[in-house]
Amino acid sequence: MESLNATRVELALVKAFLSQAEARDKICRAIQYGSKFISAGEAGVAREVDKSTSLARKVFRLMKSVNELEALLTPAAKSTPLPIVVLAKTKSSLMATFLALDQIVWAGRTGIYKNKERTELISKISLYCFLGGCSTSSLLEFVELLRLARRQQSVNDRSEGQVLQRQLQQRLLLWIKSSLDVVVAVGLLQLAPKRVTPRVTGGFGFVTSLISCYQLLPTPKAKSF
């Protein structure tokens, strides 16, 4: 009976995870970049999976720019230093622009928007916004890591120290993800084609997708059956 209850709890967690649109998007992202890693840019089934999944993911991101706009318009806490506020607002602006332009790219790739040359131009601009957003996010998380580390050194209370330690771990994961996504953006833009190959881009993108999935996992809760 206990094993049955444990299985039901695990299934409930899987259901809660998959019910999130963001989680389904990140699973598709893992498939996309995993396929890119396998194909290494060469023609074949994996490359077609990469292209088709990339196009399908754009539907999951419809109106997602609203989340970044909300973050942009939400006032920061008065105790937040100005440089951090500027970095956070810059990151939200760039990511909101990327997500908005990405919808035009989707319209162009599906044939709704007929101007192919302009679609490719908008695609490149959106990727530069993605690169800028990831770079800003990486810098922001690094600064926050330093602030948390300094606070932890001056804390004597054990419980507060444990809270700060968890926050440090979360920030470290965010910094790793955003830093790896900088490489992904460089690869998508082909700014360093000899070093950041399609396989490197796919590998890094796959890792950041798994990190995102991990961050979206629901917290287990005790249930009585």
Short mmCIF file of C-alpha atoms in Angstrom, two decimals:
data_model
loop_
_atom_site.label_atom_id
_atom_site.label_comp_id
_atom_site.label_asym_id
_atom_site.label_seq_id
_atom_site.Cartn_x
_atom_site.Cartn_y
_atom_site.Cartn_z
CA MET A 1 0.00 0.00 0.00
CA GLU A 2 2.84 2.37 0.83
CA SER A 3 4.49 1.75 -2.54
CA LEU A 4 1.16 2.44 -4.28
CA ASN A 5 0.76 5.72 -2.38
CA ALA A 6 4.34 6.69 -3.26
CA THR A 7 3.66 5.97 -6.94
CA ARG A 8 0.50 8.09 -6.85
CA VAL A 9 2.44 10.97 -5.28
CA GLU A 10 5.12 10.70 -7.95
CA LEU A 11 2.51 10.65 -10.73
CA ALA A 12 0.86 13.71 -9.20
CA LEU A 13 4.20 15.52 -9.29
CA VAL A 14 4.75 14.54 -12.93
CA LYS A 15 1.23 15.75 -13.76
CA ALA A 16 1.83 19.05 -11.97
CA PHE A 17 5.11 19.48 -13.84
CA LEU A 18 3.64 18.73 -17.27
CA SER A 19 0.62 20.96 -16.66
CA GLN A 20 2.92 23.99 -16.86
CA ALA A 21 3.22 25.50 -20.35
CA GLU A 22 6.74 26.61 -19.42
CA ALA A 23 7.72 23.02 -18.57
CA ARG A 24 6.43 21.70 -21.90
CA ASP A 25 8.35 24.44 -23.67
CA LYS A 26 11.58 23.50 -21.89
CA ILE A 27 11.09 19.80 -22.70
CA CYS A 28 10.70 20.76 -26.37
CA ARG A 29 13.79 22.95 -26.01
CA ALA A 30 15.76 19.97 -24.73
CA ILE A 31 14.59 17.94 -27.74
CA GLN A 32 15.50 20.82 -30.08
CA TYR A 33 19.03 21.33 -28.79
CA GLY A 34 19.60 17.62 -28.26
CA SER A 35 18.78 17.14 -31.95
CA LYS A 36 21.11 19.99 -32.86
CA PHE A 37 23.89 18.29 -30.90
CA ILE A 38 23.27 14.97 -32.65
CA SER A 39 23.02 16.47 -36.15
CA ALA A 40 26.03 18.79 -35.70
CA GLY A 41 24.46 20.95 -38.42
CA GLU A 42 24.47 18.15 -40.98
CA ALA A 43 21.41 17.23 -43.03
CA GLY A 44 19.34 14.34 -41.74
CA VAL A 45 16.51 13.36 -39.42
CA ALA A 46 18.03 15.05 -36.34
CA ARG A 47 18.37 18.36 -38.18
CA GLU A 48 14.74 18.20 -39.31
CA VAL A 49 13.65 17.49 -35.71
CA ASP A 50 15.70 20.51 -34.61
CA LYS A 51 14.00 22.79 -37.17
CA SER A 52 10.45 21.53 -36.61
CA THR A 53 10.75 21.64 -32.80
CA SER A 54 12.22 25.15 -32.94
CA LEU A 55 9.20 26.32 -34.94
CA ALA A 56 6.73 24.50 -32.67
CA ARG A 57 8.27 26.10 -29.56
CA LYS A 58 7.45 29.57 -30.83
CA VAL A 59 3.75 28.81 -30.30
CA PHE A 60 4.41 28.07 -26.61
CA ARG A 61 5.94 31.56 -26.33
CA LEU A 62 2.90 33.44 -27.65
CA MET A 63 2.40 36.57 -25.50
CA LYS A 64 5.19 35.42 -23.17
CA SER A 65 6.73 38.89 -23.48
CA VAL A 66 3.98 40.05 -21.10
CA ASN A 67 5.88 38.36 -18.23
CA GLU A 68 9.01 40.39 -18.98
CA LEU A 69 6.99 43.59 -19.41
CA GLU A 70 5.42 43.01 -16.00
CA ALA A 71 8.89 42.59 -14.48
CA LEU A 72 10.02 45.74 -16.28
CA LEU A 73 7.14 47.83 -14.93
CA THR A 74 7.20 46.44 -11.38
CA PRO A 75 8.98 48.90 -9.04
CA ALA A 76 12.13 47.54 -7.41
CA ALA A 77 12.49 47.45 -3.62
CA LYS A 78 13.85 50.70 -2.21
CA SER A 79 16.83 48.88 -0.70
CA THR A 80 17.95 47.55 -4.10
CA PRO A 81 21.11 49.29 -5.36
CA LEU A 82 20.64 51.32 -8.54
CA PRO A 83 23.12 49.29 -10.68
CA ILE A 84 21.17 46.10 -9.95
CA VAL A 85 17.88 47.80 -10.80
CA VAL A 86 19.34 48.99 -14.11
CA LEU A 87 20.66 45.53 -14.95
CA ALA A 88 17.33 43.87 -14.10
CA LYS A 89 15.31 46.36 -16.17
CA THR A 90 17.73 46.10 -19.09
CA LYS A 91 17.49 42.32 -19.02
CA SER A 92 13.66 42.44 -18.97
CA SER A 93 13.61 44.96 -21.85
CA LEU A 94 15.89 42.84 -24.03
CA MET A 95 14.08 39.58 -23.33
CA ALA A 96 10.66 41.19 -23.90
CA THR A 97 11.89 42.50 -27.26
CA PHE A 98 13.32 39.09 -28.17
CA LEU A 99 10.06 37.31 -27.37
CA ALA A 100 7.95 39.89 -29.24
CA LEU A 101 10.13 39.77 -32.36
CA ASP A 102 10.21 35.99 -32.18
CA GLN A 103 6.46 35.94 -32.84
CA ILE A 104 7.01 37.87 -36.08
CA VAL A 105 9.66 35.32 -37.01
CA TRP A 106 7.12 32.55 -36.34
CA ALA A 107 4.61 34.31 -38.61
CA GLY A 108 7.27 34.55 -41.33
CA ARG A 109 8.39 30.93 -41.04
CA THR A 110 4.79 29.65 -41.21
CA GLY A 111 3.95 31.78 -44.26
CA ILE A 112 1.57 34.22 -42.54
CA TYR A 113 4.07 37.03 -43.04
CA LYS A 114 5.31 36.91 -46.66
CA ASN A 115 8.48 39.02 -46.58
CA LYS A 116 11.24 36.41 -46.18
CA GLU A 117 14.16 38.85 -46.23
CA ARG A 118 12.63 40.97 -43.49
CA THR A 119 11.80 37.84 -41.50
CA GLU A 120 15.47 36.81 -41.52
CA LEU A 121 16.50 40.34 -40.50
CA ILE A 122 14.01 40.35 -37.61
CA SER A 123 15.22 36.87 -36.61
CA LYS A 124 18.80 38.15 -36.36
CA ILE A 125 17.74 41.22 -34.36
CA SER A 126 15.72 39.03 -31.98
CA LEU A 127 18.74 36.75 -31.43
CA TYR A 128 20.93 39.75 -30.66
CA CYS A 129 18.34 40.76 -28.06
CA PHE A 130 18.51 37.22 -26.68
CA LEU A 131 22.31 37.48 -26.51
CA GLY A 132 22.06 40.84 -24.75
CA GLY A 133 19.43 39.54 -22.33
CA CYS A 134 21.49 36.46 -21.43
CA SER A 135 24.67 38.52 -21.01
CA THR A 136 22.90 41.01 -18.77
CA SER A 137 21.30 38.20 -16.78
CA SER A 138 24.69 36.53 -16.30
CA LEU A 139 26.20 39.76 -15.01
CA LEU A 140 23.19 40.39 -12.77
CA GLU A 141 23.34 36.93 -11.22
CA PHE A 142 27.09 37.26 -10.66
CA VAL A 143 26.59 40.54 -8.79
CA GLU A 144 23.80 38.99 -6.71
CA LEU A 145 26.07 36.05 -5.89
CA LEU A 146 28.70 38.45 -4.55
CA ARG A 147 26.11 40.30 -2.45
CA LEU A 148 24.76 37.06 -0.95
CA ALA A 149 28.28 35.79 -0.22
CA ARG A 150 29.10 38.99 1.68
CA ARG A 151 25.87 38.77 3.66
CA GLN A 152 26.54 35.15 4.54
CA GLN A 153 29.97 36.01 5.95
CA SER A 154 28.44 38.50 8.38
CA VAL A 155 25.53 36.31 9.54
CA ASN A 156 25.78 34.53 12.90
CA ASP A 157 22.29 33.03 13.06
CA ARG A 158 22.32 29.42 11.82
CA SER A 159 18.81 29.37 10.32
CA GLU A 160 19.40 32.62 8.45
CA GLY A 161 22.71 31.23 7.21
CA GLN A 162 20.93 28.17 5.83
CA VAL A 163 18.42 30.38 4.01
CA LEU A 164 21.26 32.40 2.48
CA GLN A 165 23.02 29.17 1.48
CA ARG A 166 19.93 28.00 -0.41
CA GLN A 167 19.65 31.39 -2.11
CA LEU A 168 23.32 31.17 -3.07
CA GLN A 169 22.76 27.77 -4.66
CA GLN A 170 19.74 29.05 -6.59
CA ARG A 171 21.65 32.12 -7.81
CA LEU A 172 24.63 29.98 -8.79
CA LEU A 173 22.39 27.78 -10.91
CA LEU A 174 20.85 30.85 -12.55
CA TRP A 175 24.31 32.27 -13.25
CA ILE A 176 25.49 29.00 -14.82
CA LYS A 177 22.37 28.78 -16.98
CA SER A 178 22.52 32.38 -18.21
CA SER A 179 26.26 32.11 -18.88
CA LEU A 180 25.80 28.94 -20.93
CA ASP A 181 22.93 30.58 -22.82
CA VAL A 182 25.32 33.36 -23.85
CA VAL A 183 27.30 30.68 -25.70
CA VAL A 184 24.07 29.32 -27.20
CA ALA A 185 23.19 32.79 -28.52
CA VAL A 186 26.69 33.21 -29.98
CA GLY A 187 26.27 29.86 -31.71
CA LEU A 188 22.82 30.70 -33.12
CA LEU A 189 24.18 33.99 -34.48
CA GLN A 190 27.29 32.21 -35.81
CA LEU A 191 29.54 34.89 -34.32
CA ALA A 192 32.33 32.36 -33.70
CA PRO A 193 31.57 29.46 -36.09
CA LYS A 194 34.93 27.74 -35.67
CA ARG A 195 34.73 27.56 -31.87
CA VAL A 196 30.99 27.56 -31.19
CA THR A 197 29.90 24.89 -33.65
CA PRO A 198 26.32 23.58 -34.00
CA ARG A 199 27.32 20.65 -31.77
CA VAL A 200 28.63 22.99 -29.05
CA THR A 201 25.49 25.12 -29.36
CA GLY A 202 23.31 22.03 -29.10
CA GLY A 203 25.20 20.65 -26.12
CA PHE A 204 25.06 23.89 -24.15
CA GLY A 205 21.41 24.44 -25.06
CA PHE A 206 20.53 20.92 -23.94
CA VAL A 207 22.20 21.48 -20.56
CA THR A 208 20.42 24.82 -19.95
CA SER A 209 17.12 23.19 -20.93
CA LEU A 210 17.64 20.48 -18.31
CA ILE A 211 18.48 23.16 -15.72
CA SER A 212 15.24 24.97 -16.58
CA CYS A 213 13.26 21.73 -16.24
CA TYR A 214 14.87 21.11 -12.84
CA GLN A 215 13.92 24.62 -11.68
CA LEU A 216 10.30 23.98 -12.68
CA LEU A 217 9.96 20.74 -10.73
CA PRO A 218 7.15 21.03 -8.15
CA THR A 219 7.98 20.62 -4.48
CA PRO A 220 6.78 17.28 -3.08
CA LYS A 221 4.01 17.59 -0.50
CA ALA A 222 2.79 15.00 1.94
CA LYS A 223 -0.63 13.64 1.03
CA SER A 224 -3.01 11.31 2.75
CA PHE A 225 -4.90 8.76 0.70
#
